[in-house]
Coordinates of C-alpha atoms in Angstrom, one line a residue:
X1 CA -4.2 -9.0 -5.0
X2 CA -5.0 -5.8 -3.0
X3 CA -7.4 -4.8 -1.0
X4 CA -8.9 -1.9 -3.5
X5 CA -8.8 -4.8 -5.8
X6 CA -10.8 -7.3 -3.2
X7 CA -13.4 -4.1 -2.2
X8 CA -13.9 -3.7 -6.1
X9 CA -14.8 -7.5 -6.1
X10 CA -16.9 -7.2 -3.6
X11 CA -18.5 -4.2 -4.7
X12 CA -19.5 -5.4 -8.2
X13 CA -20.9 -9.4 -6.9
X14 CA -23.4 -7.4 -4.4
X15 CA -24.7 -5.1 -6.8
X16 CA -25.0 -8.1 -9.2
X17 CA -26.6 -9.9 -5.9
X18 CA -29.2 -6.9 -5.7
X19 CA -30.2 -7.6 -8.8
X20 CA -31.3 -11.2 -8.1
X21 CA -34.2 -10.6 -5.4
X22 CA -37.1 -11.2 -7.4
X23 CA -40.1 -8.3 -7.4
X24 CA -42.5 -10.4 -7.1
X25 CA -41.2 -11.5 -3.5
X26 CA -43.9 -11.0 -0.8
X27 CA -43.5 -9.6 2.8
X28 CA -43.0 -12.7 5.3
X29 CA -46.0 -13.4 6.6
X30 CA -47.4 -12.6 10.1
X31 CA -48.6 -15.6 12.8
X32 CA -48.9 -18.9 11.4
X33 CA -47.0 -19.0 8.3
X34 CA -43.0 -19.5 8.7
X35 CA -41.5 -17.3 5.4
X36 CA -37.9 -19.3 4.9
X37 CA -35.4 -18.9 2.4
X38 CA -34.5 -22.1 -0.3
X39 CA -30.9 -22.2 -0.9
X40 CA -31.6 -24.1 -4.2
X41 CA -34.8 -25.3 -6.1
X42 CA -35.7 -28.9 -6.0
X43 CA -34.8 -32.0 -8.2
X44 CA -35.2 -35.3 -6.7
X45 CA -37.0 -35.4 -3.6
X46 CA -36.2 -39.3 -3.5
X47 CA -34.4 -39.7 -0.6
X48 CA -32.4 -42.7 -2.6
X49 CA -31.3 -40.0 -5.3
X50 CA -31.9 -36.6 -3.8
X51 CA -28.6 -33.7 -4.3
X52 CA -28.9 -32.3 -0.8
X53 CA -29.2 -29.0 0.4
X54 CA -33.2 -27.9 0.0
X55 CA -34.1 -31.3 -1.1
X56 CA -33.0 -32.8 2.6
X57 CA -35.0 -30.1 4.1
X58 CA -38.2 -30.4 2.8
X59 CA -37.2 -34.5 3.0
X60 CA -37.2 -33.9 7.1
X61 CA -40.6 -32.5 7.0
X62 CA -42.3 -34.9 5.0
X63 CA -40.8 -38.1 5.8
X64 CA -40.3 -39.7 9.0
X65 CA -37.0 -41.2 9.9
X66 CA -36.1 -43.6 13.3
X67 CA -34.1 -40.9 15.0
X68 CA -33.3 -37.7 14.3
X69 CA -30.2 -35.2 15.1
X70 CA -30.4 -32.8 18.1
X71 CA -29.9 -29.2 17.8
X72 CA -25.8 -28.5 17.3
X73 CA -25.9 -25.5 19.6
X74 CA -27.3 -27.0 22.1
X75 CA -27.3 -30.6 23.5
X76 CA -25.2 -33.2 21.0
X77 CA -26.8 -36.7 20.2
X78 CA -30.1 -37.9 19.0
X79 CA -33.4 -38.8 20.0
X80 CA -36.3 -41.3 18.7
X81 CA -38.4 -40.4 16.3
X82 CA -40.7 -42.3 13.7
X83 CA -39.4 -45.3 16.6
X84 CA -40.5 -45.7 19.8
X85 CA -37.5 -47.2 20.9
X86 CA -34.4 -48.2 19.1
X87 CA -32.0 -49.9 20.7
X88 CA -28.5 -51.1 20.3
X89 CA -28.7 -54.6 21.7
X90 CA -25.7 -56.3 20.5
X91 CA -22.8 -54.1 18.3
X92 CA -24.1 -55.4 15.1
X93 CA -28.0 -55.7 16.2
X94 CA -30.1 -52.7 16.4
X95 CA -33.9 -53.3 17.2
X96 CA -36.6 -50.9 16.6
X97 CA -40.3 -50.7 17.2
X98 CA -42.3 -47.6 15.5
X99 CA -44.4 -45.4 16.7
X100 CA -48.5 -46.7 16.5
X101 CA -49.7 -43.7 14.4
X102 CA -47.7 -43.2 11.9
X103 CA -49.8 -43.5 8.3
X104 CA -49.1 -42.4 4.8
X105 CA -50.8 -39.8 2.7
X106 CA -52.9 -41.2 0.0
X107 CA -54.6 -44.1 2.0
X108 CA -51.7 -46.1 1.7
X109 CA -51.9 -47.7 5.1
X110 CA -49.2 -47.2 8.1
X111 CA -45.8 -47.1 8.2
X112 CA -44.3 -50.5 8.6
X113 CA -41.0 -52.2 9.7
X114 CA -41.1 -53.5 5.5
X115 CA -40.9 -50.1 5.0
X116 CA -37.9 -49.6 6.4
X117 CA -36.4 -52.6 5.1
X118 CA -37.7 -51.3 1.8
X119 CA -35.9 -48.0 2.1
X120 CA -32.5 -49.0 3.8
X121 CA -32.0 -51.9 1.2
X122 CA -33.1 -49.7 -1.5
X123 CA -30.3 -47.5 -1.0
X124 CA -28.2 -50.1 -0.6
X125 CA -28.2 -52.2 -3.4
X126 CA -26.1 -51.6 -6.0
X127 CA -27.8 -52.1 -9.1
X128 CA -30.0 -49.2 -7.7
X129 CA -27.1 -46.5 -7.8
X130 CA -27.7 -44.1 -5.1
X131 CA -25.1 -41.7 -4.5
X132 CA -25.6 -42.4 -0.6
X133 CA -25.2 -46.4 -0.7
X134 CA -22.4 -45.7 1.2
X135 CA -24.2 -45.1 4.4
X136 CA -25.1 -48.5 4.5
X137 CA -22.0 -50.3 3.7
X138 CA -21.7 -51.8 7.1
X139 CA -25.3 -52.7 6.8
X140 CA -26.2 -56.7 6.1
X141 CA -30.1 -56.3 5.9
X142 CA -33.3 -55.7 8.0
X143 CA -35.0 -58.4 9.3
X144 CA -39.0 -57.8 10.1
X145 CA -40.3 -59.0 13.0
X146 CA -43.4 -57.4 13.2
X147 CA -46.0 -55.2 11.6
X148 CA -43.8 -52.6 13.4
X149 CA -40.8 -54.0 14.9
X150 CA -37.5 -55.4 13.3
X151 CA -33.8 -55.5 14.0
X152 CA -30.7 -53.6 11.7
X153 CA -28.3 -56.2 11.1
X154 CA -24.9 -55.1 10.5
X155 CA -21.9 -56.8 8.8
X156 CA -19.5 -55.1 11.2
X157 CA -19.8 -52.4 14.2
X158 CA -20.4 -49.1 13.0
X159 CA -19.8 -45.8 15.3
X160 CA -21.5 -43.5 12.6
X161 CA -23.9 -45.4 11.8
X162 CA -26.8 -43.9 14.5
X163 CA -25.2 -40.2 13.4
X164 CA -24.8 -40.0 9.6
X165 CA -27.4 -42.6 8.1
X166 CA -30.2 -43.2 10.7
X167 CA -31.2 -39.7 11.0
X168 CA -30.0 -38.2 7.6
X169 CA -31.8 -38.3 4.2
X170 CA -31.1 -41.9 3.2
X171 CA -32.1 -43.0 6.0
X172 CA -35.7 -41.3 5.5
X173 CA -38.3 -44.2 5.6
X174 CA -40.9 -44.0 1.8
X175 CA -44.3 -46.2 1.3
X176 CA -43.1 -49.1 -0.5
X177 CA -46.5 -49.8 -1.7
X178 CA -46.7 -46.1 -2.8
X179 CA -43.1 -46.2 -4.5
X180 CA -43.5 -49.8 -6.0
X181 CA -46.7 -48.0 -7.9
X182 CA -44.7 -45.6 -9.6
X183 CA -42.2 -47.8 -11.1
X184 CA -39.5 -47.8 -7.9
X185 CA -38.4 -44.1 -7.7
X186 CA -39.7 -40.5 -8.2
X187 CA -38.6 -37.1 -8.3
X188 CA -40.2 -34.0 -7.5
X189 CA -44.1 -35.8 -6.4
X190 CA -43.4 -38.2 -3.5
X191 CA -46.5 -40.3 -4.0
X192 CA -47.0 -40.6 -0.3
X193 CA -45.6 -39.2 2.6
X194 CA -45.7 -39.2 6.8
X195 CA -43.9 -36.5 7.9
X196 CA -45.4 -33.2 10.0
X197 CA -45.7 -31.0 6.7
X198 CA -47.9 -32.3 3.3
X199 CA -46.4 -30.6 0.5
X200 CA -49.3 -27.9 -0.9
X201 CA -47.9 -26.2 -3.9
X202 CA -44.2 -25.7 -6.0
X203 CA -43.8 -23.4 -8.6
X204 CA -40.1 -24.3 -10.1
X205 CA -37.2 -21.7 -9.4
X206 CA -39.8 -19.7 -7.2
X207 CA -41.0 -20.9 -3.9
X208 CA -42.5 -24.4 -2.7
X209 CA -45.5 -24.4 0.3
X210 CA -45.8 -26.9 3.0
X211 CA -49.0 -27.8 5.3
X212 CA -49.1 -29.1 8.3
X213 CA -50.3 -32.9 8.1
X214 CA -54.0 -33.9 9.5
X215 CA -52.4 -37.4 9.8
X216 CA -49.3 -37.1 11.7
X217 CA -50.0 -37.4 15.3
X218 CA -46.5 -37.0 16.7
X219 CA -44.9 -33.5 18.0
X220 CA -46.8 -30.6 16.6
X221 CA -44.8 -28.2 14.5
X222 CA -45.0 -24.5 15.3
X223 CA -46.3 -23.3 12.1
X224 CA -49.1 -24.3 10.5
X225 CA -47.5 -23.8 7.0
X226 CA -43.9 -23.1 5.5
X227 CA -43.2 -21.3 2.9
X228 CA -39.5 -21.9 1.1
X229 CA -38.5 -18.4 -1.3
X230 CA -36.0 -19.9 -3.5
X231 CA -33.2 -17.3 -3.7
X232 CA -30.1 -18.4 -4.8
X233 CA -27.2 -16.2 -3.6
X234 CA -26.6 -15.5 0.2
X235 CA -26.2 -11.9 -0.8
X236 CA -29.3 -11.9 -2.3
X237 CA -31.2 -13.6 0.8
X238 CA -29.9 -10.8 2.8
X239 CA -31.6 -8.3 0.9
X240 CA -34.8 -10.4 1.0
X241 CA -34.9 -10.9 4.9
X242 CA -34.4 -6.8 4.7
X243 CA -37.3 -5.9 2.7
X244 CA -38.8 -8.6 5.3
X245 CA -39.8 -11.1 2.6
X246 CA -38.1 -13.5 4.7
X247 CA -38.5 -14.5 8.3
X248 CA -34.9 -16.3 8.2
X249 CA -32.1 -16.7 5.9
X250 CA -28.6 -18.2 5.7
X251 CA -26.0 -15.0 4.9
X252 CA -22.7 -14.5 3.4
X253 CA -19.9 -13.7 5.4
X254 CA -19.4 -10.4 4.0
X255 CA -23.3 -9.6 5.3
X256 CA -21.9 -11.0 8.6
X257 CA -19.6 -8.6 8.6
X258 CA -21.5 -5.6 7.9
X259 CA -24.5 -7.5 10.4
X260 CA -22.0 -7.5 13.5
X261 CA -22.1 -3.5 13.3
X262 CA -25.7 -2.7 12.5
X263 CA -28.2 -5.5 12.5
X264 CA -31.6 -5.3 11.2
X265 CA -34.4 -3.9 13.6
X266 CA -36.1 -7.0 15.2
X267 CA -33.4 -9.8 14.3
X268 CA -31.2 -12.1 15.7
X269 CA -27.9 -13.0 14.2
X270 CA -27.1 -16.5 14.8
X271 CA -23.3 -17.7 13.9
X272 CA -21.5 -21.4 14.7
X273 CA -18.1 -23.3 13.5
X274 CA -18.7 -24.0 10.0
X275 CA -19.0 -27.9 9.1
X276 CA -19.4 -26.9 5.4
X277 CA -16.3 -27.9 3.7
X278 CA -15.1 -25.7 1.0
X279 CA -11.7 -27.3 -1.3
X280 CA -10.3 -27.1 -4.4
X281 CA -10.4 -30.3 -6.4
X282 CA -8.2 -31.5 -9.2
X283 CA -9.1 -34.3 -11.5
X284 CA -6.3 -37.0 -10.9
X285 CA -7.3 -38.4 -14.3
X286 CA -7.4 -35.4 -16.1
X287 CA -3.8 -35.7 -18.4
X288 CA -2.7 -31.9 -17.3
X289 CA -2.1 -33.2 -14.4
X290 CA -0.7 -36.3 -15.1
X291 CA 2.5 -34.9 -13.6
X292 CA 2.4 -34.9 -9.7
X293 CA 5.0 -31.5 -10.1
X294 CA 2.2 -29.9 -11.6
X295 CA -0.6 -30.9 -9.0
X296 CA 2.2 -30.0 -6.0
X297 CA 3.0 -26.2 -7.9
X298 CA -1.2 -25.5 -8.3
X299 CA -0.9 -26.5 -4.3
X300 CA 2.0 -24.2 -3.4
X301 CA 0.7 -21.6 -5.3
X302 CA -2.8 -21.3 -4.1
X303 CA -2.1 -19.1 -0.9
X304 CA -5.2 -19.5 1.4
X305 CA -4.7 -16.9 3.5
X306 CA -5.1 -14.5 0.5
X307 CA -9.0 -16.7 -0.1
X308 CA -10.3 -16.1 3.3
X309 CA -9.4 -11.9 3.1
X310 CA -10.7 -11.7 0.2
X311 CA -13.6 -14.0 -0.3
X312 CA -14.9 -14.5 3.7
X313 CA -13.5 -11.0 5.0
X314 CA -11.3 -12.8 7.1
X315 CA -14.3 -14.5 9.2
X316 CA -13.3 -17.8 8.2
X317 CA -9.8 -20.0 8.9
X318 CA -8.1 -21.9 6.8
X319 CA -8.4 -25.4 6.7
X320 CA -5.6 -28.0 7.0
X321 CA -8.3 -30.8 5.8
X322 CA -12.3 -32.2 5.3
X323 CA -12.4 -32.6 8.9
X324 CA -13.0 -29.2 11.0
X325 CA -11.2 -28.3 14.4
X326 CA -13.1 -29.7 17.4
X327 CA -13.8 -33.2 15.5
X328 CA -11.4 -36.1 16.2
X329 CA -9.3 -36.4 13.2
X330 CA -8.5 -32.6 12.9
X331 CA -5.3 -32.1 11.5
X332 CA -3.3 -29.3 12.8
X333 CA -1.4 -28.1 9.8
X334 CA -1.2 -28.9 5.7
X335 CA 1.5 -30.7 4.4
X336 CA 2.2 -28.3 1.2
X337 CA 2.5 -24.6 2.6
X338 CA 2.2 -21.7 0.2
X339 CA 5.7 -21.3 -1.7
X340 CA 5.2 -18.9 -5.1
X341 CA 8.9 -19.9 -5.8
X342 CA 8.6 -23.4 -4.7
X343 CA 5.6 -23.3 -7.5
X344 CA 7.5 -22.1 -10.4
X345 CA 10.2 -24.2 -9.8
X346 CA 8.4 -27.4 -9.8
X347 CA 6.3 -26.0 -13.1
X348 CA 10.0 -25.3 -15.1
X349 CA 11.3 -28.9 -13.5
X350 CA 7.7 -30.7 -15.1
X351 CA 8.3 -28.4 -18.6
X352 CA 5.4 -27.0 -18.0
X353 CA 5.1 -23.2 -19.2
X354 CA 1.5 -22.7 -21.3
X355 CA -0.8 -23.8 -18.8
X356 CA -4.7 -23.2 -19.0
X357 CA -6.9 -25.0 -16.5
X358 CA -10.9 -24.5 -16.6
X359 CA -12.2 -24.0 -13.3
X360 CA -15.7 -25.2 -12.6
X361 CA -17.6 -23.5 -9.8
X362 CA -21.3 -22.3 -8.5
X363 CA -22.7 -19.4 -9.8
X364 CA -22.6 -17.3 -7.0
X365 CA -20.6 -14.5 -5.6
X366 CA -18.8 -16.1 -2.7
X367 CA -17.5 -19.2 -5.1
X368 CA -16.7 -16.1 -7.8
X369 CA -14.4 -14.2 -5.4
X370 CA -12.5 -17.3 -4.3
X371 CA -12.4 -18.1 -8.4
X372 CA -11.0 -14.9 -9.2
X373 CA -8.4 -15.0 -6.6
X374 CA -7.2 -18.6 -7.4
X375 CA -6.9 -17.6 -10.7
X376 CA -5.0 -14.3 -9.7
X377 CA -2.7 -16.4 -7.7
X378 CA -2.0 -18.7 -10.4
X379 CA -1.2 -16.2 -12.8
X380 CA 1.6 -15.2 -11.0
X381 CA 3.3 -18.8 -12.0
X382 CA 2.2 -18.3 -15.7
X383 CA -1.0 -20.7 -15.2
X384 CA -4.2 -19.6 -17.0
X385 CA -7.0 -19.8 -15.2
X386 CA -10.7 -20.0 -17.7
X387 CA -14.0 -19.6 -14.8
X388 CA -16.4 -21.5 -15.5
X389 CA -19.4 -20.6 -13.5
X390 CA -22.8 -23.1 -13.8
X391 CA -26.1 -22.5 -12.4
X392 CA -26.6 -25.4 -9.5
X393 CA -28.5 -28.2 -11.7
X394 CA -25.8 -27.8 -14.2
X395 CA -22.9 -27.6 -11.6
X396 CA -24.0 -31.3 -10.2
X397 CA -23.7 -33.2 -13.4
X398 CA -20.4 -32.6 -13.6
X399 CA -18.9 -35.8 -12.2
X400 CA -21.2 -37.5 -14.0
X401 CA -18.8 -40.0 -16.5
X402 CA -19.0 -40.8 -19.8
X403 CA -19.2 -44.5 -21.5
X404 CA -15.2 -45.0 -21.0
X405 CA -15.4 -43.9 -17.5
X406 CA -14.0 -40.6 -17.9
X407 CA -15.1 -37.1 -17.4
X408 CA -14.3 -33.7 -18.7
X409 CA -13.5 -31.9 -15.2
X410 CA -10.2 -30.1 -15.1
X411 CA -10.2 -28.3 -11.1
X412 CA -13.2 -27.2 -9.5
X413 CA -14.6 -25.2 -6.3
X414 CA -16.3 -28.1 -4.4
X415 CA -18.6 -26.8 -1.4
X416 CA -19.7 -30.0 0.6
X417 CA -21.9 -30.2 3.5
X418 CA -19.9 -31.7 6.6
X419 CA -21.4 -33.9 9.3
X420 CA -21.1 -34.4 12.9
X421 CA -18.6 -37.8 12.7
X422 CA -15.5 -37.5 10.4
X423 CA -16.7 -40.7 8.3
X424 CA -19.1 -38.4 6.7
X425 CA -17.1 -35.7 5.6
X426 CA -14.6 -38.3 4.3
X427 CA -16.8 -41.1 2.7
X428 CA -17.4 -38.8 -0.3
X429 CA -13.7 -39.5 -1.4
X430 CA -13.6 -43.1 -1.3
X431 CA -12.9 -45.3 -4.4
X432 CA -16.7 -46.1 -5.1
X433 CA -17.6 -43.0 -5.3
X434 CA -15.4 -42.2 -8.2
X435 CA -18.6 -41.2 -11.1
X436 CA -20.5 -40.1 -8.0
X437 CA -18.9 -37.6 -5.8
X438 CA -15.1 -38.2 -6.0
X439 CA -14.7 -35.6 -8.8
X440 CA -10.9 -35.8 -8.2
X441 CA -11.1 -39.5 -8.9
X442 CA -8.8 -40.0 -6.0
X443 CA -8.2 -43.7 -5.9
X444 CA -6.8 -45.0 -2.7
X445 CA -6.9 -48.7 -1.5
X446 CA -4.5 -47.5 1.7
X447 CA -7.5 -44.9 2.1
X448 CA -10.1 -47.4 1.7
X449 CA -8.7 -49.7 4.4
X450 CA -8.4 -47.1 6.8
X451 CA -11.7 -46.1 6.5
X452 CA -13.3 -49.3 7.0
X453 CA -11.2 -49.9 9.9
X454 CA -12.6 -46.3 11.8
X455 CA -16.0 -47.0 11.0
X456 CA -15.6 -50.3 13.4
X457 CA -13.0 -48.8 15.9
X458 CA -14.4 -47.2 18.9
X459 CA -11.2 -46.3 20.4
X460 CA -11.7 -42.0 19.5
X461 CA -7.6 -41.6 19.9
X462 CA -7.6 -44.6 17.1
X463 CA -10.1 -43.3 15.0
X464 CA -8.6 -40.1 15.4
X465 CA -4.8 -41.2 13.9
X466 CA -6.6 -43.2 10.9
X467 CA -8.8 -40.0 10.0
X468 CA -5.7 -37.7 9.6
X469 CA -3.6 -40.1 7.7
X470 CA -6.6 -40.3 5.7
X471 CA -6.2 -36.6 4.7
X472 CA -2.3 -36.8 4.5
X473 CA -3.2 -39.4 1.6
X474 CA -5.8 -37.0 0.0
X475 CA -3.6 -34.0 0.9
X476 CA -0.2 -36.0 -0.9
X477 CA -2.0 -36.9 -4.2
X478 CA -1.7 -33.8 -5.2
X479 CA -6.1 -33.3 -6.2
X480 CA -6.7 -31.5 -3.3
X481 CA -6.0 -27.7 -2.0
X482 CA -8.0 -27.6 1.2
X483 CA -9.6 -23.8 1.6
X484 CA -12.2 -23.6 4.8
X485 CA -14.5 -24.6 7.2
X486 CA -17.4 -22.2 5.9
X487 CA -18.3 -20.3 9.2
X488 CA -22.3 -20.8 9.0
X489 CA -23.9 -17.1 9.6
X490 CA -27.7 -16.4 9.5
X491 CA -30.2 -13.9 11.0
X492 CA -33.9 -14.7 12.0
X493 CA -36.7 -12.7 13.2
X494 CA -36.8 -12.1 16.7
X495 CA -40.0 -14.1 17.5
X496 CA -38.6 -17.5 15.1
X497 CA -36.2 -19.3 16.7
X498 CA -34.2 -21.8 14.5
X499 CA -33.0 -25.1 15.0
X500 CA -30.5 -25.5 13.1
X501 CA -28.4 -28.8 12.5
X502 CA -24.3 -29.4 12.2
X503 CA -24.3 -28.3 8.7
X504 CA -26.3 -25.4 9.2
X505 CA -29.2 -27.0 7.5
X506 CA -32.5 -26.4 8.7
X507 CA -35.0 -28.9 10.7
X508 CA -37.9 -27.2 10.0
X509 CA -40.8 -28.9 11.9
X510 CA -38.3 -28.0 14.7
X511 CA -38.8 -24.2 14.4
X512 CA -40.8 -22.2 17.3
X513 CA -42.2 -19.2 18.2
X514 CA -40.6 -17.7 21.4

């Protein structure tokens, strides 16, 4: 692909991006009111079942949880929250009192060590489902102790644990009392809440208003409301935050570019490694692949370096695994380098020469680029590439199986959220979460083991060997084409300053006015 061709690309997805800003978008307003903008709309605000992305933003304003994560750019580590004091006092025995005032909306009472047991088991159990039971695998049960006090018992040490379920959304404590009454979950009406922010109003695919909460009693957030503008496409949130209908936005890389030169008046451009894991994914199941030739040619072919020009304007590196450079289990190179003659060869030694492949990815102009160019690429080895492009609540239900335990995917443009300990960015992968999140329907026991084992080593060199060979296993079943680290990029108002967590996502009661 040239680069006329790649400017043409670009050209065409930003005027389409222009086109997305709604009219009816209002100037950010002045003082009190933080204007933000929603990367998505909103689905399941159950922390048990929620998707991510908005959904865990709005979840950390509105529901407490025992610690929460410190700002990336600044100091590492976590402090107490909804707890007064948590406490590791044996490795599988952490003790926790909460804090005196919390209380939940609708005169349901205070917040109470049963809640927490409530919510962690909740997510836990297995007849319930949750996508994120696997943040609490190590977990045996909560014992109450107290009105307020109780001790997380665990099966078997767990490093992650304080980092990636504590403070993240399944660890976000609900009102059993309130969620009992409504039949055990809910979607988009929590039907009580003790976080800093009340939610005032939603209106669907538009914007969603937060107000501070009379009740809550702990740190005071900046702004009195918050208001989420629900814009879709990065491109599109940058030419929000210019006609100043936005006080901060998340941007594509291609704005970042252009930003670096001339930056709007009054703004602050804010960039950090990315965490946000971007892969292609091949269904292991999926009978055009059956072949591991086939899966190793699609690997060969797909020449990243050719991705990041084109799709990130060379702002972002290619990845050699889930795992970004400065974590412990980094990997320093991919096993299965770009080789277009190395692809046709194993294509003509499987007897493959008519194949089409769907490719499933996010309607928007960043996952298009990269769509188009994978399917450029492949064309040079005779493979037919179909894009199919889905709106986000469509684009989730993909992995979703059928009765026989199948599904229909062919390859598709995943874009994960990473964490700050490997076991997050690699639990998504793991043999149970095959009909959840494991769309390639990688099935590993050797990958399994290993990851059990990390989550109880605290040796970092240890953990560090057992996370790469974890990858070399992904990497050598041929479902996996590792693309980038996303580099996060956003620009803010001078006046607003962010706090921002590992995967760029935004703790909002955490915002201030400097």
């Amino acid at each position: 692909m040239s680069m006329n061709r790649r400017h043409f690309l670009a050209a065409s997805a930003a005027a389409a991006a222009a086109a997305m800003v709604r009219p009816q978008l209002s100037y950010a307003a002045e003082g009190d009111t933080l204007v933000v903008r929603g990367g998505s709309d909103i689905q399941i605000l159950d922390p048990a079942f929620q998707n991510g992305s908005l959904e865990e933003e709005i979840g950390r304003c509105i529901f407490p949880s025992l610690n929460r994560l410190n700002d990336v750019r600044a100091t590492p580590g976590w402090e107490a929250y909804a707890a007064k004091s948590l406490v590791q006092k044996s490795p599988t025995e952490i003790e926790f009192e909460l804090n005196d005032w919390l209380e939940w909306s609708g005169s349901f009472g205070p917040v109470t060590a049963e809640d927490v047991k409530y919510s962690f088991e909740r997510v836990a159990a297995p007849g319930n489902n949750s996508p994120w039971a696997y943040a609490f695998d190590t977990m045996d049960k909560v014992e109450v102790t107290g009105e307020r006090t109780g001790i997380i018992r665990l099966k078997t040490p767990s490093v992650p644990f304080w980092v990636t379920t504590l403070p993240y959304y399944m660890g976000h404590i609900v009102s059993r009392k309130a969620v009992d009454k409504v039949g055990g979950k809910f979607t988009t009406e929590p039907p009580a809440t003790a976080g800093p922010y009340l939610i005032e109003t939603w209106i669907p695919k538009q914007s969603l208003l937060l107000k501070r909460n009379p009740l809550w009693k702990g740190p005071q957030p900046a702004f009195s409301a918050v208001k989420f503008e629900i814009v879709l496409d990065d491109e599109a949130g940058a030419l929000a935050y210019e006609a100043k209908a936005l006080s901060y936005t998340k941007v594509s890389l291609n704005t970042l570019a252009t930003y670096r030169r001339t930056l709007p008046d009054n703004s602050d451009l804010i960039e950090m490694n990315g965490s946000r894991m971007i892969w292609l994914s091949l269904n292991l199941a999926n009978p055009k692949f059956a072949d591991e030739r086939v899966r190793r040619a699609i690997q060969h072919a797909v020449d990243v370096s050719q991705i990041m020009a084109g799709s990130y304007s060379d702002l972002a590196e290619p990845a050699t695994g889930v795992v970004p450079p400065g974590m412990i289990g980094h990997r320093e190179a991919i096993l299965y380098a770009p080789d277009m003659e190395k692809a046709q060869a194993l294509l003509e030694a499987a007897g493959v020469s008519d194949l089409s492949i769907t490719l499933s990815a996010l309607n928007d102009k960043t996952s298009l680029l990269t769509c188009q160019i994978v399917q450029a690429l492949l064309g040079v080895i005779g493979v037919t590439v179909e894009i199919n492009a889905l709106d986000d609540a469509v684009f989730w239900t993909l992995g979703d199986k059928a009765p026989d335990g199948s599904n229909g995917i062919e390859m598709v443009l995943m874009n994960f959220a990473g964490g700050v300990d490997p076991a997050e960015n690699l639990a998504w992968f793991r043999p149970s979460q095959i009909g959840q999140l494991n769309w390639s329907q990688f099935n590993s026991p050797e990958f399994e083991a290993l990851y059990l084992q990390a989550m109880a080593e605290p040796d970092p060199a240890t953990r560090d060997t057992m996370y790469r060979k974890m990858q070399d296993l992904m990497e050598q079943s041929g479902g996996f084409v590792f693309l980038t680290h996303e580099t996060f990029a956003a620009v803010a108002r001078q006046g607003v300053k962010p706090f921002l967590l590992a995967d760029g996502y935004m703790d909002i009661p955490r915002f201030e006015k400097v």
